PDB file of C-alpha atoms in Angstrom:
ATOM      1  CA  GLN A   1      15.777  21.479  16.254  1.00 70.00           C
ATOM      2  CA  LYS A   2      16.548  18.287  14.186  1.00 80.00           C
ATOM      3  CA  GLU A   3      14.273  15.413  14.693  1.00 90.00           C
ATOM      4  CA  VAL A   4      16.936  13.004  15.647  1.00 94.00           C
ATOM      5  CA  GLU A   5      20.035  14.347  17.505  1.00 94.00           C
ATOM      6  CA  GLN A   6      23.141  12.379  17.706  1.00 95.00           C
ATOM      7  CA  ASP A   7      26.666  13.270  18.853  1.00 91.00           C
ATOM      8  CA  PRO A   8      28.816  12.918  15.909  1.00 90.00           C
ATOM      9  CA  GLY A   9      31.950  11.727  18.056  1.00 89.00           C
ATOM     10  CA  PRO A  10      34.546  10.476  17.339  1.00 93.00           C
ATOM     11  CA  LEU A  11      34.121   8.121  20.031  1.00 96.00           C
ATOM     12  CA  SER A  12      37.482   6.105  20.910  1.00 97.00           C
ATOM     13  CA  VAL A  13      37.263   3.023  23.147  1.00 97.00           C
ATOM     14  CA  PRO A  14      39.783   0.125  23.917  1.00 97.00           C
ATOM     15  CA  GLU A  15      39.090  -3.329  22.510  1.00 97.00           C
ATOM     16  CA  GLY A  16      36.594  -5.232  24.813  1.00 97.00           C
ATOM     17  CA  ALA A  17      35.004  -2.020  26.198  1.00 97.00           C
ATOM     18  CA  ILE A  18      31.078  -1.651  26.669  1.00 97.00           C
ATOM     19  CA  VAL A  19      30.063   0.990  24.118  1.00 97.00           C
ATOM     20  CA  SER A  20      27.182   3.145  24.809  1.00 97.00           C
ATOM     21  CA  LEU A  21      25.747   5.190  21.730  1.00 97.00           C
ATOM     22  CA  ASN A  22      22.995   7.542  22.361  1.00 96.00           C
ATOM     23  CA  CYS A  23      20.333   9.560  20.478  1.00 96.00           C
ATOM     24  CA  THR A  24      17.438  11.685  21.267  1.00 97.00           C
ATOM     25  CA  TYR A  25      14.281  12.454  19.081  1.00 96.00           C
ATOM     26  CA  SER A  26      11.605  15.129  19.168  1.00 95.00           C
ATOM     27  CA  ASN A  27       8.797  13.482  17.270  1.00 93.00           C
ATOM     28  CA  SER A  28       6.102  12.085  19.659  1.00 93.00           C
ATOM     29  CA  ALA A  29       4.706  10.031  16.502  1.00 91.00           C
ATOM     30  CA  PHE A  30       7.725   7.791  16.247  1.00 92.00           C
ATOM     31  CA  GLN A  31       6.956   4.269  17.259  1.00 91.00           C
ATOM     32  CA  TYR A  32       9.847   2.399  15.338  1.00 91.00           C
ATOM     33  CA  PHE A  33      13.314   2.821  15.954  1.00 93.00           C
ATOM     34  CA  MET A  34      16.401   1.539  14.175  1.00 93.00           C
ATOM     35  CA  TRP A  35      20.345   1.527  14.257  1.00 96.00           C
ATOM     36  CA  TYR A  36      22.380   1.305  11.527  1.00 95.00           C
ATOM     37  CA  ARG A  37      26.164   0.744  10.982  1.00 96.00           C
ATOM     38  CA  GLN A  38      27.822   2.325   8.242  1.00 93.00           C
ATOM     39  CA  TYR A  39      31.352   1.614   7.239  1.00 92.00           C
ATOM     40  CA  SER A  40      33.486   4.396   5.335  1.00 87.00           C
ATOM     41  CA  ARG A  41      32.168   4.755   1.649  1.00 82.00           C
ATOM     42  CA  LYS A  42      29.458   2.103   1.839  1.00 87.00           C
ATOM     43  CA  GLY A  43      25.594   2.078   2.358  1.00 89.00           C
ATOM     44  CA  PRO A  44      24.325   1.703   5.964  1.00 92.00           C
ATOM     45  CA  GLU A  45      23.603  -1.810   7.460  1.00 91.00           C
ATOM     46  CA  LEU A  46      20.397  -2.418   9.269  1.00 89.00           C
ATOM     47  CA  LEU A  47      21.632  -3.510  13.003  1.00 93.00           C
ATOM     48  CA  MET A  48      18.803  -3.353  15.183  1.00 92.00           C
ATOM     49  CA  TYR A  49      15.052  -2.830  14.786  1.00 89.00           C
ATOM     50  CA  THR A  50      12.811  -1.786  17.827  1.00 90.00           C
ATOM     51  CA  TYR A  51       9.283  -1.188  18.436  1.00 88.00           C
ATOM     52  CA  SER A  52       8.047   1.365  21.170  1.00 86.00           C
ATOM     53  CA  SER A  53       9.890   1.354  24.538  1.00 86.00           C
ATOM     54  CA  GLY A  54      11.968  -1.330  26.040  1.00 88.00           C
ATOM     55  CA  ASN A  55      15.081  -3.589  25.235  1.00 92.00           C
ATOM     56  CA  LYS A  56      16.119  -5.803  22.475  1.00 94.00           C
ATOM     57  CA  GLU A  57      19.154  -7.972  22.369  1.00 95.00           C
ATOM     58  CA  ASP A  58      20.734  -9.504  19.530  1.00 94.00           C
ATOM     59  CA  GLY A  59      24.526 -10.923  20.304  1.00 96.00           C
ATOM     60  CA  ARG A  60      26.722  -8.236  21.490  1.00 97.00           C
ATOM     61  CA  PHE A  61      24.229  -5.691  20.667  1.00 97.00           C
ATOM     62  CA  THR A  62      21.387  -4.315  22.838  1.00 97.00           C
ATOM     63  CA  ALA A  63      19.005  -1.658  21.867  1.00 97.00           C
ATOM     64  CA  GLN A  64      17.031   0.525  24.363  1.00 96.00           C
ATOM     65  CA  VAL A  65      14.245   2.773  23.877  1.00 95.00           C
ATOM     66  CA  ASP A  66      12.529   5.142  26.394  1.00 94.00           C
ATOM     67  CA  LYS A  67       9.831   6.696  24.807  1.00 93.00           C
ATOM     68  CA  SER A  68       9.164   8.854  27.931  1.00 93.00           C
ATOM     69  CA  SER A  69      12.443  10.574  27.746  1.00 94.00           C
ATOM     70  CA  LYS A  70      12.540  10.164  23.896  1.00 95.00           C
ATOM     71  CA  TYR A  71      15.865   8.571  24.308  1.00 96.00           C
ATOM     72  CA  ILE A  72      17.092   5.620  22.408  1.00 96.00           C
ATOM     73  CA  SER A  73      20.624   3.707  23.084  1.00 97.00           C
ATOM     74  CA  LEU A  74      22.796   1.133  21.490  1.00 97.00           C
ATOM     75  CA  PHE A  75      25.200  -0.890  23.659  1.00 97.00           C
ATOM     76  CA  ILE A  76      27.914  -2.855  21.989  1.00 98.00           C
ATOM     77  CA  ARG A  77      29.691  -5.572  24.718  1.00 97.00           C
ATOM     78  CA  ASP A  78      33.161  -6.730  24.244  1.00 97.00           C
ATOM     79  CA  SER A  79      33.628  -4.347  21.261  1.00 97.00           C
ATOM     80  CA  GLN A  80      35.869  -5.205  18.542  1.00 97.00           C
ATOM     81  CA  PRO A  81      38.337  -3.496  15.921  1.00 97.00           C
ATOM     82  CA  SER A  82      35.861  -4.589  13.290  1.00 96.00           C
ATOM     83  CA  ASP A  83      32.969  -2.514  15.085  1.00 97.00           C
ATOM     84  CA  SER A  84      34.759   0.541  14.116  1.00 97.00           C
ATOM     85  CA  ALA A  85      32.208   2.386  11.829  1.00 96.00           C
ATOM     86  CA  THR A  86      29.794   5.151  12.003  1.00 95.00           C
ATOM     87  CA  TYR A  87      26.348   4.296  13.856  1.00 97.00           C
ATOM     88  CA  LEU A  88      23.432   6.017  12.832  1.00 96.00           C
ATOM     89  CA  CYS A  89      20.023   6.027  14.536  1.00 96.00           C
ATOM     90  CA  ALA A  90      16.979   6.508  13.185  1.00 94.00           C
ATOM     91  CA  GLY A  91      13.041   6.549  14.076  1.00 93.00           C
ATOM     92  CA  ASN A  92       9.681   6.693  12.083  1.00 89.00           C
ATOM     93  CA  SER A  93       5.929   6.541  12.776  1.00 87.00           C
ATOM     94  CA  GLY A  94       5.471   3.267  11.046  1.00 78.00           C
ATOM     95  CA  GLY A  95       4.970   1.498   7.866  1.00 68.00           C
ATOM     96  CA  TYR A  96       6.058   3.420   4.681  1.00 68.00           C
ATOM     97  CA  GLN A  97       6.302   6.819   6.744  1.00 73.00           C
ATOM     98  CA  LYS A  98       9.476   8.784   6.262  1.00 81.00           C
ATOM     99  CA  VAL A  99      12.647   7.325   8.173  1.00 88.00           C
ATOM    100  CA  THR A 100      14.411  10.367   9.784  1.00 91.00           C
ATOM    101  CA  PHE A 101      18.347   9.414  10.518  1.00 93.00           C
ATOM    102  CA  GLY A 102      20.669  10.933  13.000  1.00 94.00           C
ATOM    103  CA  ILE A 103      24.065  12.277  11.784  1.00 93.00           C
ATOM    104  CA  GLY A 104      25.699   9.098  12.963  1.00 94.00           C
ATOM    105  CA  THR A 105      28.455   8.462  15.565  1.00 96.00           C
ATOM    106  CA  LYS A 106      31.795   7.651  14.531  1.00 95.00           C
ATOM    107  CA  LEU A 107      33.187   4.914  16.839  1.00 97.00           C
ATOM    108  CA  GLN A 108      36.784   3.524  16.788  1.00 97.00           C
ATOM    109  CA  VAL A 109      37.730   0.507  18.693  1.00 97.00           C
ATOM    110  CA  ILE A 110      41.432   0.394  19.223  1.00 97.00           C
ATOM    111  CA  PRO A 111      43.243  -2.954  19.374  1.00 96.00           C
TER     112      PRO A 111
ATOM    113  CA  GLY B   7      18.944 -12.299   1.318  1.00 70.00           C
ATOM    114  CA  ALA B   8      18.010  -8.645   0.786  1.00 85.00           C
ATOM    115  CA  VAL B   9      20.766  -7.536  -1.287  1.00 91.00           C
ATOM    116  CA  VAL B  10      20.696  -3.986  -2.811  1.00 95.00           C
ATOM    117  CA  SER B  11      22.987  -3.026  -5.480  1.00 95.00           C
ATOM    118  CA  GLN B  12      24.044   0.183  -6.914  1.00 96.00           C
ATOM    119  CA  HIS B  13      25.793   1.034 -10.048  1.00 96.00           C
ATOM    120  CA  PRO B  14      28.198   3.087 -10.506  1.00 97.00           C
ATOM    121  CA  SER B  15      29.969   2.899  -7.157  1.00 95.00           C
ATOM    122  CA  ARG B  16      31.698   6.030  -8.105  1.00 96.00           C
ATOM    123  CA  VAL B  17      31.318   8.533 -10.917  1.00 97.00           C
ATOM    124  CA  ILE B  18      32.996  11.908 -11.965  1.00 97.00           C
ATOM    125  CA  CYS B  19      31.559  14.278 -14.610  1.00 95.00           C
ATOM    126  CA  LYS B  20      31.906  17.481 -15.984  1.00 96.00           C
ATOM    127  CA  SER B  21      29.443  20.457 -14.891  1.00 96.00           C
ATOM    128  CA  GLY B  22      26.265  20.519 -17.136  1.00 96.00           C
ATOM    129  CA  THR B  23      26.379  16.814 -17.921  1.00 96.00           C
ATOM    130  CA  SER B  24      23.814  14.048 -16.845  1.00 97.00           C
ATOM    131  CA  VAL B  25      24.583  11.138 -14.691  1.00 97.00           C
ATOM    132  CA  LYS B  26      22.370   7.987 -14.263  1.00 97.00           C
ATOM    133  CA  ILE B  27      22.793   5.915 -10.935  1.00 97.00           C
ATOM    134  CA  GLU B  28      20.830   2.383 -10.959  1.00 97.00           C
ATOM    135  CA  CYS B  29      19.547   0.575  -7.885  1.00 97.00           C
ATOM    136  CA  ARG B  30      18.876  -2.977  -8.179  1.00 96.00           C
ATOM    137  CA  SER B  31      17.075  -5.482  -5.604  1.00 95.00           C
ATOM    138  CA  LEU B  32      19.107  -8.359  -6.317  1.00 95.00           C
ATOM    139  CA  ASP B  33      17.000 -11.341  -4.505  1.00 92.00           C
ATOM    140  CA  PHE B  34      13.804  -9.728  -4.039  1.00 93.00           C
ATOM    141  CA  GLN B  35      11.177  -7.689  -5.867  1.00 93.00           C
ATOM    142  CA  ALA B  36      10.402  -3.946  -4.190  1.00 90.00           C
ATOM    143  CA  THR B  37       7.348  -1.967  -5.329  1.00 87.00           C
ATOM    144  CA  THR B  38       8.936   0.803  -3.389  1.00 88.00           C
ATOM    145  CA  MET B  39      12.483   2.135  -3.618  1.00 92.00           C
ATOM    146  CA  PHE B  40      13.938   5.131  -1.483  1.00 93.00           C
ATOM    147  CA  TRP B  41      16.490   7.460  -2.744  1.00 96.00           C
ATOM    148  CA  TYR B  42      18.879   9.342  -0.047  1.00 95.00           C
ATOM    149  CA  ARG B  43      21.772  11.732  -0.380  1.00 95.00           C
ATOM    150  CA  GLN B  44      24.532  12.002   2.388  1.00 91.00           C
ATOM    151  CA  PHE B  45      26.851  15.300   2.325  1.00 90.00           C
ATOM    152  CA  PRO B  46      29.813  14.843   4.362  1.00 85.00           C
ATOM    153  CA  LYS B  47      29.198  15.018   8.146  1.00 82.00           C
ATOM    154  CA  GLN B  48      25.391  15.283   7.571  1.00 85.00           C
ATOM    155  CA  SER B  49      22.840  12.645   8.237  1.00 87.00           C
ATOM    156  CA  LEU B  50      21.168  10.576   5.300  1.00 91.00           C
ATOM    157  CA  MET B  51      18.531  12.858   3.670  1.00 92.00           C
ATOM    158  CA  LEU B  52      15.491  11.325   2.072  1.00 92.00           C
ATOM    159  CA  MET B  53      15.206  12.690  -1.689  1.00 95.00           C
ATOM    160  CA  ALA B  54      12.362  10.792  -3.115  1.00 94.00           C
ATOM    161  CA  THR B  55      10.347   7.693  -2.792  1.00 92.00           C
ATOM    162  CA  SER B  56      10.145   5.615  -6.146  1.00 90.00           C
ATOM    163  CA  ASN B  57       7.308   3.769  -6.842  1.00 87.00           C
ATOM    164  CA  GLU B  58       7.156   0.975  -9.403  1.00 86.00           C
ATOM    165  CA  GLY B  59       4.907   1.992 -12.349  1.00 84.00           C
ATOM    166  CA  SER B  60       3.875   5.391 -10.881  1.00 86.00           C
ATOM    167  CA  LYS B  61       5.389   8.776 -10.380  1.00 89.00           C
ATOM    168  CA  ALA B  62       8.022   9.119  -7.662  1.00 92.00           C
ATOM    169  CA  THR B  63       7.137  11.165  -4.415  1.00 92.00           C
ATOM    170  CA  TYR B  64       9.817  13.871  -3.791  1.00 95.00           C
ATOM    171  CA  GLU B  65      10.427  15.369  -0.485  1.00 93.00           C
ATOM    172  CA  GLN B  66      10.241  19.234   0.063  1.00 92.00           C
ATOM    173  CA  GLY B  67      13.114  21.018  -1.434  1.00 92.00           C
ATOM    174  CA  VAL B  68      14.105  18.263  -3.942  1.00 94.00           C
ATOM    175  CA  GLU B  69      13.839  19.445  -7.547  1.00 93.00           C
ATOM    176  CA  LYS B  70      11.898  16.621  -9.471  1.00 92.00           C
ATOM    177  CA  ASP B  71      12.959  18.069 -12.724  1.00 94.00           C
ATOM    178  CA  LYS B  72      16.667  17.768 -11.687  1.00 96.00           C
ATOM    179  CA  PHE B  73      16.651  14.562 -10.133  1.00 96.00           C
ATOM    180  CA  LEU B  74      14.602  12.209 -12.329  1.00 96.00           C
ATOM    181  CA  ILE B  75      13.363   8.884 -10.735  1.00 94.00           C
ATOM    182  CA  ASN B  76      12.273   5.953 -13.141  1.00 91.00           C
ATOM    183  CA  HIS B  77      11.281   2.630 -11.377  1.00 90.00           C
ATOM    184  CA  ALA B  78      10.512   0.807 -14.431  1.00 84.00           C
ATOM    185  CA  SER B  79      10.694  -2.737 -12.913  1.00 90.00           C
ATOM    186  CA  LEU B  80      10.320  -4.368  -9.867  1.00 91.00           C
ATOM    187  CA  THR B  81      13.928  -4.827  -9.316  1.00 94.00           C
ATOM    188  CA  LEU B  82      15.315  -1.379 -10.870  1.00 95.00           C
ATOM    189  CA  SER B  83      15.255   2.150  -9.928  1.00 95.00           C
ATOM    190  CA  THR B  84      17.028   4.701 -11.643  1.00 96.00           C
ATOM    191  CA  LEU B  85      17.943   8.201 -10.319  1.00 97.00           C
ATOM    192  CA  THR B  86      19.287  10.598 -13.218  1.00 97.00           C
ATOM    193  CA  VAL B  87      20.756  13.731 -12.190  1.00 97.00           C
ATOM    194  CA  THR B  88      20.309  16.100 -14.990  1.00 96.00           C
ATOM    195  CA  SER B  89      22.715  19.078 -15.540  1.00 96.00           C
ATOM    196  CA  ALA B  90      24.724  18.389 -12.617  1.00 96.00           C
ATOM    197  CA  HIS B  91      26.744  21.074 -10.843  1.00 96.00           C
ATOM    198  CA  PRO B  92      29.572  20.893  -8.260  1.00 96.00           C
ATOM    199  CA  GLU B  93      26.903  21.355  -5.503  1.00 95.00           C
ATOM    200  CA  ASP B  94      25.462  18.101  -6.547  1.00 96.00           C
ATOM    201  CA  SER B  95      28.473  16.056  -5.578  1.00 96.00           C
ATOM    202  CA  SER B  96      27.323  14.027  -2.813  1.00 95.00           C
ATOM    203  CA  PHE B  97      27.036  10.415  -1.721  1.00 95.00           C
ATOM    204  CA  TYR B  98      23.774   8.806  -3.096  1.00 97.00           C
ATOM    205  CA  ILE B  99      22.140   5.768  -1.588  1.00 96.00           C
ATOM    206  CA  CYS B 100      19.139   3.848  -2.373  1.00 96.00           C
ATOM    207  CA  SER B 101      17.129   1.427  -0.263  1.00 93.00           C
ATOM    208  CA  ALA B 102      14.470  -1.072  -0.396  1.00 91.00           C
ATOM    209  CA  THR B 103      12.220  -3.066   1.806  1.00 86.00           C
ATOM    210  CA  PRO B 104      11.730  -6.949   0.748  1.00 87.00           C
ATOM    211  CA  PRO B 105       8.079  -8.414   0.836  1.00 85.00           C
ATOM    212  CA  GLY B 106       6.711  -9.248   4.128  1.00 83.00           C
ATOM    213  CA  ARG B 107       9.220  -6.840   6.022  1.00 81.00           C
ATOM    214  CA  ARG B 108       7.669  -3.504   7.498  1.00 76.00           C
ATOM    215  CA  GLY B 109       8.034  -0.636   5.360  1.00 71.00           C
ATOM    216  CA  ASP B 110      10.547   1.115   7.374  1.00 74.00           C
ATOM    217  CA  GLU B 111      12.930  -1.870   7.627  1.00 80.00           C
ATOM    218  CA  GLN B 112      15.112  -0.779   4.763  1.00 86.00           C
ATOM    219  CA  PHE B 113      17.952  -2.466   3.143  1.00 90.00           C
ATOM    220  CA  PHE B 114      20.526  -0.096   1.697  1.00 92.00           C
ATOM    221  CA  GLY B 115      22.845  -0.107  -1.500  1.00 94.00           C
ATOM    222  CA  PRO B 116      26.341   0.333  -1.436  1.00 93.00           C
ATOM    223  CA  GLY B 117      26.126   3.976  -2.592  1.00 95.00           C
ATOM    224  CA  THR B 118      27.320   6.015  -5.444  1.00 96.00           C
ATOM    225  CA  ARG B 119      29.738   8.831  -4.975  1.00 95.00           C
ATOM    226  CA  LEU B 120      29.416  11.315  -7.442  1.00 97.00           C
ATOM    227  CA  THR B 121      31.818  14.261  -7.945  1.00 96.00           C
ATOM    228  CA  VAL B 122      30.760  16.946 -10.399  1.00 96.00           C
ATOM    229  CA  LEU B 123      33.843  18.957 -11.694  1.00 95.00           C
TER     230      LEU B 123
END
C-alpha cells in the first residue's frame, strides 16, 4: 500500500466549476499536509500547507484535512483554464522528515 | 522570494557518460537541499538529502556511488549521474527550504529532464 494514494485522473471540468481533489494516506504519524501544483515539465509549486485536522483557505483554494479518516482534500472555486495542471498532495511527520507525495491528479479546466 | 533554479533544464547523453545537474537557491541560503526523481505517471520520489559541508543522506535503494551529490556552498548542490544508462532517464528535481520556514515547506526547482540514449 502506498503511503499517499491519489487518483491520477484526468479530471475535466468546465470553467467556473468547483473542483474537488482528494487523497488518502496511511501513515498515522503524518501531521503536516501540502498541496502542490505542477505544470507540465515544470517543478512543483507549493499551494497550500496545513497542520493537523481542519480547513485552510487561500483565495480560491481551500485545503481540508480529516486525520480521523486520513483524508485530505483541495477545493478550487471558480476554476480557470490556468488551473489546468497536475495537483500533488503530500504529507510528513514534521520538520525535516521525509515528505511523501501522491502520484498527482491531472486537472483540465475547459473554457 | 524562495526561488530555486536548476541547470540544465534538459540534457541528452550517451549511455556510459556522466551528467552533472546543478541546483541553486537564488535568494536564500539553504543548508539542506533535496533531490527527487519523477518517472512518467509516477510520484516524486526522494533520492537523497544534501547537507552543506557534509555527506548526503541517501534513501533506501538509491546507489550513492552512482548518484554523487556535492553540497559545496549554502546556495549550490550538484547531482552527478555517473555512467548513465537508459533506465536513468527521468525528470530530476531539487528543492530547498528557506530559513525561518518549516523543513517540510519545500520550494522546488524547475527540474532537469535527462534522456540517456
